């Protein structure tokens, strides 16, 4: 049921309302979050492809970086992607996918102000509900899983191209099915039954890096720090990626570091602090094992995410940023 704020409970009702909005719109812009992963791109291209088949004029876009990560260059529907500076200002409907807040849209956030209506589709519990209608299914393991629910409710057949896109988001956000929920494998089985090559999709997205990634990894991991008494004695391990470390590498190489740091057995919480443009802005990725809700920590510091995977952006000298993180962890 509606709570009066444009949000509805996680039932078929919210999907039905979303379908009504989508069917009324003849021009739609689908916005993915900055530094896109396969969940936001897979969701955006899947929804965009369905809308295009129905005769709508569709654009799919993200604000940064300037081009799609190479790991996603085999995803179907890429013809729908447009550069950020070519996104139409006025459309019937703007849909955001996998963006927990307006800020995650970067410079394209202002497109929400010029559209006739906006629809937020997400699975982050910390979503700030910034749309005209907000379909936020925190029970879903990925936003592509929410899109799958939407397509089922809409009566859309999920063919191999759509399955490829939905599986890309599912395998990414579950960490190759390490973090699953009831139904995760059932959805995967259904998508694989369309004939897609799940192993190839996963390998392309998660297990393919250039040689230059290795020396960067050695440098960054070699300078990692462990603070055993952080997070109430549960431990924090962190690594810093300075701009000179990441020069020439793709965003997916940078984002992969956290999943190595998080394996440290002596720490419940892992963090990777990524310097932006040699300056004082740091994008921070957080992970926890079981005990700490890092989404609450990230929210306190201006970000958001999931219980065991979250992030935020901080500004300041590195020691101050680390101390602020320690303070937020102490309060968690």
Short mmCIF file of C-alpha atoms in Angstrom, two decimals:
data_model
loop_
_atom_site.label_atom_id
_atom_site.label_comp_id
_atom_site.label_asym_id
_atom_site.label_seq_id
_atom_site.Cartn_x
_atom_site.Cartn_y
_atom_site.Cartn_z
CA UNK A 1 0.00 0.00 0.00
CA UNK A 2 1.08 3.59 -0.53
CA UNK A 3 2.57 5.48 2.38
CA UNK A 4 1.63 8.81 0.80
CA UNK A 5 5.18 9.67 -0.24
CA UNK A 6 5.27 7.98 -3.62
CA UNK A 7 6.59 4.78 -2.07
CA UNK A 8 4.62 1.57 -1.82
CA UNK A 9 5.22 -1.67 -0.01
CA UNK A 10 7.20 -4.48 -1.62
CA UNK A 11 4.26 -6.17 -3.32
CA UNK A 12 2.73 -6.52 -6.76
CA UNK A 13 1.02 -3.17 -6.20
CA UNK A 14 4.20 -1.16 -6.66
CA UNK A 15 5.03 -3.10 -9.81
CA UNK A 16 1.54 -2.47 -11.19
CA UNK A 17 1.88 1.27 -10.58
CA UNK A 18 5.30 1.27 -12.25
CA UNK A 19 3.91 -0.54 -15.29
CA UNK A 20 1.16 2.06 -15.60
CA UNK A 21 3.78 4.83 -15.63
CA UNK A 22 5.90 3.00 -18.20
CA UNK A 23 2.94 2.30 -20.50
CA UNK A 24 1.86 5.95 -20.47
CA UNK A 25 5.28 7.26 -21.45
CA UNK A 26 6.22 7.65 -25.11
CA UNK A 27 9.67 9.09 -24.33
CA UNK A 28 11.80 7.60 -21.55
CA UNK A 29 15.29 8.25 -20.23
CA UNK A 30 16.79 5.47 -18.11
CA UNK A 31 19.59 6.69 -15.86
CA UNK A 32 22.26 4.41 -14.41
CA UNK A 33 24.52 5.41 -11.53
CA UNK A 34 28.02 6.84 -11.92
CA UNK A 35 30.93 4.38 -12.10
CA UNK A 36 28.41 1.86 -13.39
CA UNK A 37 28.52 -1.84 -12.63
CA UNK A 38 26.69 -4.60 -14.46
CA UNK A 39 23.67 -4.37 -12.16
CA UNK A 40 22.84 -0.78 -13.07
CA UNK A 41 23.74 -1.20 -16.77
CA UNK A 42 22.03 -4.58 -17.05
CA UNK A 43 18.90 -3.16 -15.44
CA UNK A 44 18.95 -0.07 -17.62
CA UNK A 45 19.47 -1.89 -20.90
CA UNK A 46 16.93 -4.60 -20.07
CA UNK A 47 14.21 -2.08 -19.25
CA UNK A 48 15.23 0.12 -22.17
CA UNK A 49 15.09 -2.81 -24.59
CA UNK A 50 11.57 -3.72 -23.48
CA UNK A 51 10.40 -0.12 -23.83
CA UNK A 52 11.98 0.16 -27.29
CA UNK A 53 10.18 -3.00 -28.40
CA UNK A 54 6.93 -1.40 -27.25
CA UNK A 55 7.56 1.63 -29.48
CA UNK A 56 8.83 4.16 -26.96
CA UNK A 57 11.71 6.52 -27.66
CA UNK A 58 14.41 5.43 -25.21
CA UNK A 59 17.79 6.67 -24.05
CA UNK A 60 19.99 4.95 -21.47
CA UNK A 61 22.84 6.92 -19.92
CA UNK A 62 25.24 7.39 -17.03
CA UNK A 63 27.15 10.54 -16.08
CA UNK A 64 30.67 9.13 -15.57
CA UNK A 65 33.02 7.82 -16.80
CA UNK A 66 32.81 8.86 -20.42
CA UNK A 67 32.55 5.33 -21.80
CA UNK A 68 31.12 1.97 -20.84
CA UNK A 69 33.59 -0.28 -18.97
CA UNK A 70 35.15 -2.82 -21.33
CA UNK A 71 33.92 -5.69 -19.18
CA UNK A 72 30.39 -4.85 -20.35
CA UNK A 73 31.08 -4.45 -24.06
CA UNK A 74 29.20 -7.66 -24.90
CA UNK A 75 25.93 -6.71 -23.21
CA UNK A 76 22.93 -6.67 -25.59
CA UNK A 77 21.13 -3.38 -26.15
CA UNK A 78 24.22 -1.15 -26.04
CA UNK A 79 22.84 0.84 -28.98
CA UNK A 80 20.49 2.50 -26.47
CA UNK A 81 23.39 4.12 -24.62
CA UNK A 82 23.98 7.82 -25.25
CA UNK A 83 26.69 10.14 -23.97
CA UNK A 84 25.76 12.18 -20.92
CA UNK A 85 25.84 15.46 -22.84
CA UNK A 86 23.31 14.10 -25.36
CA UNK A 87 20.62 13.11 -22.87
CA UNK A 88 17.32 14.81 -23.72
CA UNK A 89 16.32 17.35 -21.10
CA UNK A 90 12.54 16.96 -21.33
CA UNK A 91 10.88 13.54 -21.53
CA UNK A 92 7.69 11.92 -20.32
CA UNK A 93 9.49 9.76 -17.79
CA UNK A 94 12.91 9.39 -16.21
CA UNK A 95 13.64 5.99 -14.68
CA UNK A 96 16.62 5.49 -12.38
CA UNK A 97 18.00 1.99 -11.84
CA UNK A 98 20.20 0.83 -8.95
CA UNK A 99 20.78 4.41 -7.74
CA UNK A 100 20.26 4.74 -4.01
CA UNK A 101 20.11 8.53 -4.10
CA UNK A 102 19.92 11.42 -6.53
CA UNK A 103 23.60 12.08 -5.95
CA UNK A 104 24.49 8.70 -7.46
CA UNK A 105 23.31 10.04 -10.83
CA UNK A 106 26.10 12.63 -10.90
CA UNK A 107 25.63 15.46 -13.38
CA UNK A 108 22.50 13.82 -14.80
CA UNK A 109 20.55 14.24 -11.58
CA UNK A 110 19.03 17.44 -12.94
CA UNK A 111 17.13 15.41 -15.55
CA UNK A 112 14.76 14.47 -12.73
CA UNK A 113 13.67 18.11 -12.54
CA UNK A 114 12.73 18.47 -16.21
CA UNK A 115 10.87 15.17 -16.72
CA UNK A 116 7.11 14.96 -16.38
CA UNK A 117 7.52 12.12 -13.86
CA UNK A 118 10.24 9.94 -12.36
CA UNK A 119 10.38 6.28 -11.38
CA UNK A 120 13.03 4.91 -9.02
CA UNK A 121 13.79 1.16 -9.27
CA UNK A 122 16.30 -0.16 -6.77
CA UNK A 123 17.16 -2.80 -4.19
CA UNK A 124 19.21 -0.73 -1.73
CA UNK A 125 17.63 -0.54 1.72
CA UNK A 126 19.16 2.93 2.16
CA UNK A 127 17.43 4.33 -0.95
CA UNK A 128 16.27 7.90 -0.29
CA UNK A 129 13.02 7.55 -2.30
CA UNK A 130 13.63 10.54 -4.58
CA UNK A 131 11.18 9.68 -7.39
CA UNK A 132 7.54 10.35 -8.13
CA UNK A 133 7.13 6.60 -7.60
CA UNK A 134 9.70 4.47 -5.80
CA UNK A 135 9.92 0.72 -6.35
CA UNK A 136 12.51 -0.34 -3.79
CA UNK A 137 12.70 -4.09 -3.14
CA UNK A 138 15.30 -4.55 -0.42
CA UNK A 139 14.61 -8.29 -0.47
CA UNK A 140 16.04 -8.55 -3.99
CA UNK A 141 19.66 -9.54 -4.42
CA UNK A 142 20.13 -7.17 -7.36
CA UNK A 143 18.23 -4.49 -9.19
CA UNK A 144 18.09 -6.83 -12.19
CA UNK A 145 16.11 -9.18 -9.92
CA UNK A 146 13.62 -6.34 -9.36
CA UNK A 147 13.47 -5.81 -13.13
CA UNK A 148 12.76 -9.54 -13.55
CA UNK A 149 9.83 -9.21 -11.13
CA UNK A 150 8.60 -6.19 -13.07
CA UNK A 151 8.78 -7.99 -16.41
CA UNK A 152 6.93 -10.98 -15.00
CA UNK A 153 4.17 -8.74 -13.67
CA UNK A 154 4.06 -7.01 -17.06
CA UNK A 155 3.75 -10.29 -18.95
CA UNK A 156 7.01 -9.77 -20.84
CA UNK A 157 8.78 -12.93 -21.98
CA UNK A 158 12.41 -12.98 -20.87
CA UNK A 159 14.36 -14.03 -23.96
CA UNK A 160 18.10 -14.71 -24.23
CA UNK A 161 19.08 -11.04 -24.65
CA UNK A 162 17.08 -9.95 -21.62
CA UNK A 163 18.35 -12.95 -19.67
CA UNK A 164 21.96 -12.00 -20.50
CA UNK A 165 21.37 -8.52 -19.07
CA UNK A 166 19.55 -9.73 -15.98
CA UNK A 167 22.13 -12.45 -15.27
CA UNK A 168 24.95 -9.90 -15.57
CA UNK A 169 23.50 -7.89 -12.71
CA UNK A 170 22.67 -10.97 -10.66
CA UNK A 171 26.13 -12.53 -10.91
CA UNK A 172 27.78 -9.18 -10.14
CA UNK A 173 25.78 -8.23 -7.07
CA UNK A 174 25.89 -11.72 -5.59
CA UNK A 175 29.66 -11.93 -6.09
CA UNK A 176 29.32 -14.97 -8.33
CA UNK A 177 26.62 -16.31 -6.00
CA UNK A 178 28.64 -16.02 -2.79
CA UNK A 179 26.00 -13.72 -1.27
CA UNK A 180 22.62 -15.15 -2.13
CA UNK A 181 19.08 -15.08 -0.84
CA UNK A 182 16.18 -17.51 -1.17
CA UNK A 183 15.31 -17.59 -4.85
CA UNK A 184 18.69 -16.42 -6.19
CA UNK A 185 19.56 -19.74 -7.77
CA UNK A 186 16.02 -20.24 -9.03
CA UNK A 187 16.24 -16.96 -10.94
CA UNK A 188 19.68 -17.90 -12.25
CA UNK A 189 18.40 -21.30 -13.40
CA UNK A 190 15.53 -19.65 -15.21
CA UNK A 191 17.83 -17.18 -16.98
CA UNK A 192 20.35 -19.88 -17.92
CA UNK A 193 17.53 -21.95 -19.41
CA UNK A 194 17.24 -19.37 -22.21
CA UNK A 195 20.59 -20.59 -23.54
CA UNK A 196 22.94 -17.88 -22.29
CA UNK A 197 26.52 -18.82 -21.35
CA UNK A 198 26.60 -17.93 -17.66
CA UNK A 199 30.22 -18.94 -17.15
CA UNK A 200 31.38 -16.69 -19.99
CA UNK A 201 29.29 -13.76 -18.75
CA UNK A 202 30.71 -14.10 -15.23
CA UNK A 203 34.28 -14.47 -16.47
CA UNK A 204 33.99 -11.42 -18.72
CA UNK A 205 32.53 -9.27 -15.94
CA UNK A 206 34.51 -10.40 -12.91
CA UNK A 207 37.63 -12.35 -13.81
CA UNK A 208 39.32 -10.52 -16.67
CA UNK A 209 41.97 -7.86 -15.96
CA UNK A 210 44.95 -6.40 -17.88
CA UNK A 211 48.52 -7.11 -16.78
CA UNK A 212 48.93 -3.55 -15.43
CA UNK A 213 46.39 -4.45 -12.74
CA UNK A 214 48.93 -6.74 -11.08
CA UNK A 215 51.63 -4.16 -10.16
CA UNK A 216 48.92 -1.76 -8.97
CA UNK A 217 47.48 -4.51 -6.81
CA UNK A 218 50.90 -5.31 -5.37
CA UNK A 219 51.58 -1.70 -4.47
CA UNK A 220 48.17 -1.06 -2.92
CA UNK A 221 47.93 -4.31 -0.96
CA UNK A 222 51.52 -3.97 0.22
CA UNK A 223 50.61 -0.73 2.00
CA UNK A 224 47.33 -1.94 3.52
CA UNK A 225 46.77 -1.28 7.23
CA UNK A 226 45.04 -3.27 9.96
CA UNK A 227 43.43 -1.61 13.00
CA UNK A 228 42.45 -4.48 15.31
CA UNK A 229 40.63 -2.33 17.88
CA UNK A 230 38.41 -0.53 15.35
CA UNK A 231 34.70 -1.31 15.05
CA UNK A 232 34.43 -2.16 18.72
CA UNK A 233 37.36 -4.55 18.60
CA UNK A 234 36.11 -6.39 15.55
CA UNK A 235 38.82 -4.91 13.36
CA UNK A 236 39.20 -2.69 10.29
CA UNK A 237 41.51 -3.35 7.38
CA UNK A 238 41.94 -0.64 4.76
CA UNK A 239 43.90 0.06 1.62
CA UNK A 240 44.47 3.33 -0.20
CA UNK A 241 44.47 3.72 -3.98
CA UNK A 242 46.09 7.02 -4.87
CA UNK A 243 45.60 8.63 -8.24
CA UNK A 244 49.07 7.64 -9.40
CA UNK A 245 48.30 4.00 -8.57
CA UNK A 246 45.18 3.92 -10.71
CA UNK A 247 46.47 5.91 -13.69
CA UNK A 248 45.61 4.14 -16.94
CA UNK A 249 43.44 1.50 -15.31
CA UNK A 250 39.73 0.99 -15.89
CA UNK A 251 37.17 1.59 -13.17
CA UNK A 252 36.49 -2.15 -12.88
CA UNK A 253 40.14 -2.78 -11.96
CA UNK A 254 39.91 -0.20 -9.18
CA UNK A 255 36.59 -1.49 -7.88
CA UNK A 256 37.87 -5.07 -7.70
CA UNK A 257 40.40 -4.31 -4.97
CA UNK A 258 37.86 -4.24 -2.14
CA UNK A 259 36.93 -7.87 -2.75
CA UNK A 260 40.53 -8.88 -2.08
CA UNK A 261 40.99 -6.66 0.97
CA UNK A 262 37.75 -7.97 2.52
CA UNK A 263 39.20 -11.50 2.77
CA UNK A 264 41.45 -10.45 5.69
CA UNK A 265 40.54 -12.82 8.52
CA UNK A 266 41.53 -10.45 11.34
CA UNK A 267 39.02 -7.74 10.39
CA UNK A 268 35.24 -7.66 10.30
CA UNK A 269 35.24 -4.49 8.18
CA UNK A 270 37.25 -3.70 5.06
CA UNK A 271 37.61 -0.35 3.32
CA UNK A 272 39.29 0.89 0.17
CA UNK A 273 39.81 4.63 -0.15
CA UNK A 274 40.18 5.80 -3.75
CA UNK A 275 41.68 9.23 -4.39
CA UNK A 276 39.99 11.29 -7.10
CA UNK A 277 42.09 13.36 -9.53
CA UNK A 278 45.09 13.76 -7.20
CA UNK A 279 42.93 15.84 -4.84
CA UNK A 280 41.27 15.66 -1.44
CA UNK A 281 38.13 13.78 -2.55
CA UNK A 282 38.01 10.10 -1.65
CA UNK A 283 35.49 7.50 -2.80
CA UNK A 284 35.28 4.88 -0.06
CA UNK A 285 34.08 1.29 -0.53
CA UNK A 286 33.06 -0.66 2.58
CA UNK A 287 32.51 -4.36 3.16
CA UNK A 288 31.69 -6.37 6.27
CA UNK A 289 31.47 -10.08 6.99
CA UNK A 290 28.49 -10.61 9.30
CA UNK A 291 28.40 -8.39 12.37
CA UNK A 292 28.60 -4.77 11.21
CA UNK A 293 25.95 -3.00 9.15
CA UNK A 294 28.18 -0.92 6.89
CA UNK A 295 25.16 0.68 5.19
CA UNK A 296 24.44 2.46 8.50
CA UNK A 297 28.08 3.55 8.69
CA UNK A 298 27.98 4.81 5.11
CA UNK A 299 24.70 6.65 5.70
CA UNK A 300 26.22 8.47 8.67
CA UNK A 301 29.03 9.60 6.38
CA UNK A 302 26.74 10.68 3.54
CA UNK A 303 26.50 7.48 1.50
CA UNK A 304 24.52 4.26 1.56
CA UNK A 305 24.29 0.72 0.30
CA UNK A 306 23.62 -2.73 1.74
CA UNK A 307 24.25 -4.26 5.14
CA UNK A 308 27.49 -5.92 4.01
CA UNK A 309 28.47 -3.70 1.06
CA UNK A 310 28.23 0.08 1.01
CA UNK A 311 30.11 3.24 0.16
CA UNK A 312 30.35 7.00 0.43
CA UNK A 313 32.39 9.99 -0.73
CA UNK A 314 34.53 12.01 1.68
CA UNK A 315 36.54 15.20 1.34
CA UNK A 316 39.65 16.03 3.37
CA UNK A 317 43.14 14.93 4.24
CA UNK A 318 43.53 11.16 4.29
CA UNK A 319 44.22 10.85 8.05
CA UNK A 320 41.07 12.85 8.80
CA UNK A 321 38.98 10.70 6.45
CA UNK A 322 40.26 7.53 8.12
CA UNK A 323 39.59 8.93 11.59
CA UNK A 324 36.03 9.86 10.60
CA UNK A 325 35.51 6.29 9.39
CA UNK A 326 36.84 4.90 12.67
CA UNK A 327 34.48 7.17 14.58
CA UNK A 328 31.47 6.04 12.58
CA UNK A 329 32.46 2.40 13.07
CA UNK A 330 32.77 2.92 16.82
CA UNK A 331 29.18 4.15 16.90
CA UNK A 332 27.91 1.21 14.84
#
